[in-house]
mmCIF file of C-alpha atoms and ligand atoms in Angstrom:
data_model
loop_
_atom_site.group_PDB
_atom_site.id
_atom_site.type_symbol
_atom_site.label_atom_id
_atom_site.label_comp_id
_atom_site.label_asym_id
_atom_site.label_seq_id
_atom_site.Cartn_x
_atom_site.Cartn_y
_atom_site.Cartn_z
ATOM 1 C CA UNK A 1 -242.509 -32.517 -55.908
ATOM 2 C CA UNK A 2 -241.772 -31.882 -52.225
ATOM 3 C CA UNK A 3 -238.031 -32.487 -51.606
ATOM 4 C CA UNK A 4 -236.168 -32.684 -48.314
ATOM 5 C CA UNK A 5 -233.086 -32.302 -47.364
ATOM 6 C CA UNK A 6 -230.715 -31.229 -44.518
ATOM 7 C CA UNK A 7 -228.523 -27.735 -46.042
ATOM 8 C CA UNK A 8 -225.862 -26.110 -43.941
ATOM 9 C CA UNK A 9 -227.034 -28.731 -40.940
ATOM 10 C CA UNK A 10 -230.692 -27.458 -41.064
ATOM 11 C CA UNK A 11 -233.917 -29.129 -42.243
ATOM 12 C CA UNK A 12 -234.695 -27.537 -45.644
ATOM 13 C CA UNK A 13 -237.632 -28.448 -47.744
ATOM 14 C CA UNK A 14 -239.473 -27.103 -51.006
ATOM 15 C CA UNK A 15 -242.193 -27.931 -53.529
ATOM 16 C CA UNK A 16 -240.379 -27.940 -56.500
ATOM 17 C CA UNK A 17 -241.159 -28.943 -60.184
ATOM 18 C CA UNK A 18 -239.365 -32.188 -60.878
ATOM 19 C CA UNK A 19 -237.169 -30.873 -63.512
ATOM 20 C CA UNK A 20 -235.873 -28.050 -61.358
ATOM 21 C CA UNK A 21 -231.967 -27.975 -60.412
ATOM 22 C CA UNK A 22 -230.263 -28.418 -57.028
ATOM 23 C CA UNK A 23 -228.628 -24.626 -57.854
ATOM 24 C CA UNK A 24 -232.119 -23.258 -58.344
ATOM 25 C CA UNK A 25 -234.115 -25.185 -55.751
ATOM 26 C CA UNK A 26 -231.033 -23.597 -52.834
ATOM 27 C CA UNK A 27 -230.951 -20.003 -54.765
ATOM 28 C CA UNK A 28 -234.499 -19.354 -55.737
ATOM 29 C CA UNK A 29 -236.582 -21.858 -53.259
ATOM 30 C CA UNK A 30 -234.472 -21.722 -49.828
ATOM 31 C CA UNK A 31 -232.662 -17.976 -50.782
ATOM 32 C CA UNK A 32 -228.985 -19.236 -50.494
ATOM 33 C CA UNK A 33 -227.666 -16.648 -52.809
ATOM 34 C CA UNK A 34 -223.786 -17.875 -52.189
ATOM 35 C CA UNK A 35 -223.666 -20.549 -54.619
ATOM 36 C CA UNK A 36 -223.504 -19.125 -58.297
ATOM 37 C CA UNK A 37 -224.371 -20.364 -61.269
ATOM 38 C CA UNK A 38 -222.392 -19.429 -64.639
ATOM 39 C CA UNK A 39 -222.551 -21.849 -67.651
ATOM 40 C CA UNK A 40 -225.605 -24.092 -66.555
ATOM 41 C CA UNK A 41 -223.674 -26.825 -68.321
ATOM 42 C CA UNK A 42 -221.287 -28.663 -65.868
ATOM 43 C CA UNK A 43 -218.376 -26.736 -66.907
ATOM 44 C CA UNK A 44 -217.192 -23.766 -64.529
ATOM 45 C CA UNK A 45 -217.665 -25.327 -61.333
ATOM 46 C CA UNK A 46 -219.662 -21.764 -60.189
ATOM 47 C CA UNK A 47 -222.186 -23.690 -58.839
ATOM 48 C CA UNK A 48 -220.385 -26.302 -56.652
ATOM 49 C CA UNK A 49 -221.710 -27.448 -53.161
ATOM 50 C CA UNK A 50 -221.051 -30.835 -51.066
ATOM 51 C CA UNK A 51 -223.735 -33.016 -51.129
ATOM 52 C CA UNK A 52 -223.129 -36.172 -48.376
ATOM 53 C CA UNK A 53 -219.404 -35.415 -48.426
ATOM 54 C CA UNK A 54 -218.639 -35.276 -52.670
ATOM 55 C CA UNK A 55 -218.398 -32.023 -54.578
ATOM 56 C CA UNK A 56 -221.104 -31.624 -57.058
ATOM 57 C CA UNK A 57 -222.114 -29.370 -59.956
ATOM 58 C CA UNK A 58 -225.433 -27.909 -58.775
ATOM 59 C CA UNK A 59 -226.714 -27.055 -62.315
ATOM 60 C CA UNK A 60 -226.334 -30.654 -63.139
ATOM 61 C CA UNK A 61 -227.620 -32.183 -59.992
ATOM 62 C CA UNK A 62 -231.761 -31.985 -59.752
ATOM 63 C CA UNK A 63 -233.234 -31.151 -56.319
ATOM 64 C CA UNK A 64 -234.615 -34.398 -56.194
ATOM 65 C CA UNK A 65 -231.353 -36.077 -56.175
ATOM 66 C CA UNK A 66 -230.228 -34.354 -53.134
ATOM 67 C CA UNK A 67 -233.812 -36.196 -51.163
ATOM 68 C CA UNK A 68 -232.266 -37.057 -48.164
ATOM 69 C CA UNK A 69 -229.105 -35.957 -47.904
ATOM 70 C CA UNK A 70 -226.357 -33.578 -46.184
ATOM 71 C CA UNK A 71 -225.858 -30.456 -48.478
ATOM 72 C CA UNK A 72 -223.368 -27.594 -47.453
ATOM 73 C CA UNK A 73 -222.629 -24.909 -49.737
ATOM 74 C CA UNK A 74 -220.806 -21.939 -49.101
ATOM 75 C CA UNK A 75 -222.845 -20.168 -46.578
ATOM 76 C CA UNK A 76 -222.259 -23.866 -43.937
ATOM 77 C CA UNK A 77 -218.457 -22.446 -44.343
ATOM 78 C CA UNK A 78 -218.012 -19.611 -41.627
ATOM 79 C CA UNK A 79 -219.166 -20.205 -38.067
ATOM 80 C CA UNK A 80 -221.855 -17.686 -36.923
ATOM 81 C CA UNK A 81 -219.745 -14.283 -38.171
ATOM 82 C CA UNK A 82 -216.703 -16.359 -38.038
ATOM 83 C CA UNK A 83 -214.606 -17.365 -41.919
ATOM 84 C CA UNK A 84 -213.653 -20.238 -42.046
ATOM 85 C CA UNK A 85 -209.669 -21.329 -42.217
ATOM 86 C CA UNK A 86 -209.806 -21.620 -45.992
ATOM 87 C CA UNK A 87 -212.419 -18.273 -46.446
ATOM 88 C CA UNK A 88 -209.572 -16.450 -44.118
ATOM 89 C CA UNK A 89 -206.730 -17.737 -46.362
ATOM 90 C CA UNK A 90 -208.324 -17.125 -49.858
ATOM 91 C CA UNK A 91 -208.825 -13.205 -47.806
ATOM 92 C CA UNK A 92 -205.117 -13.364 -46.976
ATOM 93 C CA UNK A 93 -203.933 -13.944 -50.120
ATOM 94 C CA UNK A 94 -206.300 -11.720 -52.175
ATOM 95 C CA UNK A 95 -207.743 -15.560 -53.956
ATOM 96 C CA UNK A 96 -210.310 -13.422 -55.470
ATOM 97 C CA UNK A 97 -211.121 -10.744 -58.017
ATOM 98 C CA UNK A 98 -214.838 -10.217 -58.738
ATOM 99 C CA UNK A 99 -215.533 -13.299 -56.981
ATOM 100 C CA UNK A 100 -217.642 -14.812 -58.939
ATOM 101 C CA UNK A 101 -216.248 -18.149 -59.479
ATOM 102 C CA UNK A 102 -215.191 -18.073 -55.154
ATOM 103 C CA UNK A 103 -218.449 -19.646 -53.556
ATOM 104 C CA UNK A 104 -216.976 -22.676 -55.765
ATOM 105 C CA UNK A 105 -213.196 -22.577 -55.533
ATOM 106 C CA UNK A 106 -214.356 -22.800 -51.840
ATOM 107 C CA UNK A 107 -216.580 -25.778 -51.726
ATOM 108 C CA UNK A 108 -214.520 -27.611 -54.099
ATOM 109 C CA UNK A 109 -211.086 -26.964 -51.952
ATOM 110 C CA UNK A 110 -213.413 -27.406 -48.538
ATOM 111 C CA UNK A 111 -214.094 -31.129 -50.023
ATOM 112 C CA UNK A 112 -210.605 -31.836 -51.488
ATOM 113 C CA UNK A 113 -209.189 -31.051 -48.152
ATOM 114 C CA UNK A 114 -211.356 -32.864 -46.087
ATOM 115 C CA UNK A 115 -210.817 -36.002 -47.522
ATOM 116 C CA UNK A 116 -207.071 -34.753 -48.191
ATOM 117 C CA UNK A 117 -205.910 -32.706 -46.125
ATOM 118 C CA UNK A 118 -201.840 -33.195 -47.159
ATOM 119 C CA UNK A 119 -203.384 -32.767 -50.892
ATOM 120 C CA UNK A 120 -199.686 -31.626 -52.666
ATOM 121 C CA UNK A 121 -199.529 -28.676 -55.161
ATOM 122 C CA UNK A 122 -200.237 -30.913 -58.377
ATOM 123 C CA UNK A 123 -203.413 -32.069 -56.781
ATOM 124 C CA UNK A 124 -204.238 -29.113 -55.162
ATOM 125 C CA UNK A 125 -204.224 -27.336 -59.220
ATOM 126 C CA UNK A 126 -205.769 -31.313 -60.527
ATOM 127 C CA UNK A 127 -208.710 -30.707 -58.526
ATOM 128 C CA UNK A 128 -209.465 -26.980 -58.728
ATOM 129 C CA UNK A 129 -208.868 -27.137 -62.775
ATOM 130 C CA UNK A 130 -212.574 -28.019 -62.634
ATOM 131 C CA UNK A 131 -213.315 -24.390 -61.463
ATOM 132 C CA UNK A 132 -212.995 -21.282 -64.039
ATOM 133 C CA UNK A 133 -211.628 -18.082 -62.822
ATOM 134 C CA UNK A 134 -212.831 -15.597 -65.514
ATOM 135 C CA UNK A 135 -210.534 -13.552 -63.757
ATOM 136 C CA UNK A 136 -207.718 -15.642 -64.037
ATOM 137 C CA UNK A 137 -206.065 -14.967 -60.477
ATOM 138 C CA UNK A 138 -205.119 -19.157 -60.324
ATOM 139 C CA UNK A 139 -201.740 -18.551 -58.599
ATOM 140 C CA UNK A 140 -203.299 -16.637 -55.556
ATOM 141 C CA UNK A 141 -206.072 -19.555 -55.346
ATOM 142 C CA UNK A 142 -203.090 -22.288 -55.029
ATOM 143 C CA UNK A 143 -201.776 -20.707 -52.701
ATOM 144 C CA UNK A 144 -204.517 -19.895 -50.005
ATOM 145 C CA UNK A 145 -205.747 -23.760 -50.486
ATOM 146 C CA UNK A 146 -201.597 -24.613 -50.084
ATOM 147 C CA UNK A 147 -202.023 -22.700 -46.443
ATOM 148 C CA UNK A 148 -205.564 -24.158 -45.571
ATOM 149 C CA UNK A 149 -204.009 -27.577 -45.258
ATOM 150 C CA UNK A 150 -202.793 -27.044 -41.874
ATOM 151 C CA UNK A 151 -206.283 -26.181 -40.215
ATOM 152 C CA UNK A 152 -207.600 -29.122 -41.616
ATOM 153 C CA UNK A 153 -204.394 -31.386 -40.938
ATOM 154 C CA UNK A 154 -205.839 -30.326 -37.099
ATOM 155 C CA UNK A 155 -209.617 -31.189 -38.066
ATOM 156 C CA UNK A 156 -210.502 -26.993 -37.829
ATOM 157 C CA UNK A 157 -212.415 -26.539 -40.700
HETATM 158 S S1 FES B 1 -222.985 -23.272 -63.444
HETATM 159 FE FE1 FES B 1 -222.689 -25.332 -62.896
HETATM 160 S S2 FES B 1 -220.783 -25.867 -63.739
HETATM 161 FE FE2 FES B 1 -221.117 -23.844 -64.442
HETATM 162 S S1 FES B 2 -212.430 -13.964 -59.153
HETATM 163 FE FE1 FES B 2 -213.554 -13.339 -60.902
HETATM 164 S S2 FES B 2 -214.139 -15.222 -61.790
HETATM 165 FE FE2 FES B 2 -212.717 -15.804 -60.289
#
């Protein structure tokens, strides 16, 4: 099935099989390597990306759900070779080990603190306790999301 949609503010299309997943159709169709996918069953949050504003498990999402729609995932972040506030604060407080679960923690914090931006500690960990972190580095995660607030108090994103 040919699916359209606009990714990272750019026309994207593919022919894809009908059963195929938003996570595959961005990774293996349109080569946006940045989102990850880990357990394939809705429960790390590796694979999350915005789709029309509302963070969504890729791997559970199919391609043709997304027909239509605005999708950002993590590579819509950074401006041209710019990071983004929230990529500069997860750098400044070392929010990552072997990054794998990052591209995720980001998307997920990116569309908590868009829509709340004075999000307080307990939400801040309510919201990202649908991300793993094999690595476990939580505390350093908080606490670059905690500092993003400001930028997008200010609308910089
Ligand atoms: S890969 Fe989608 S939630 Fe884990
Ligand atoms: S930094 Fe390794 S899984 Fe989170």
């Amino acid at each position: 099935m040919r699916v359209r949609f606009e990714l990272n503010g750019k026309p994207a299309e593919a022919d894809v099989p009908a059963r195929t997943t938003l996570a595959d159709c961005i990774r293996h169709e349109l080569k946006q390597t940045g989102t990850h996918v880990g357990c394939e069953h809705g429960v790390c949050g590796a694979c999350t990306v915005i789709v029309d504003g509302a963070a969504v498990r890729s791997c559970l999402t199919l391609a043709v759900q997304a027909e239509g729609a605005n999708v950002t995932t993590v590579e819509g972040l950074a401006r041209e070779d710019v990071l983004s506030p929230l990529q500069l604060a997860f750098r400044r407080h070392h929010a990552l080990q072997c990054g794998f679960c990052t591209p995720g923690m980001l998307m997920t914090a990116h569309a908590l603190l868009t829509e709340e931006p004075d999000a307080d500690p307990d939400r801040v960990r309510e919201v990202l306790s649908g991300n793993l972190c094999r690595c476990t580095g939580y505390v350093p995660i908080v606490a670059a999301v905690l500092e993003a607030r400001a930028a997008y108090r200010k609308g910089g994103k």
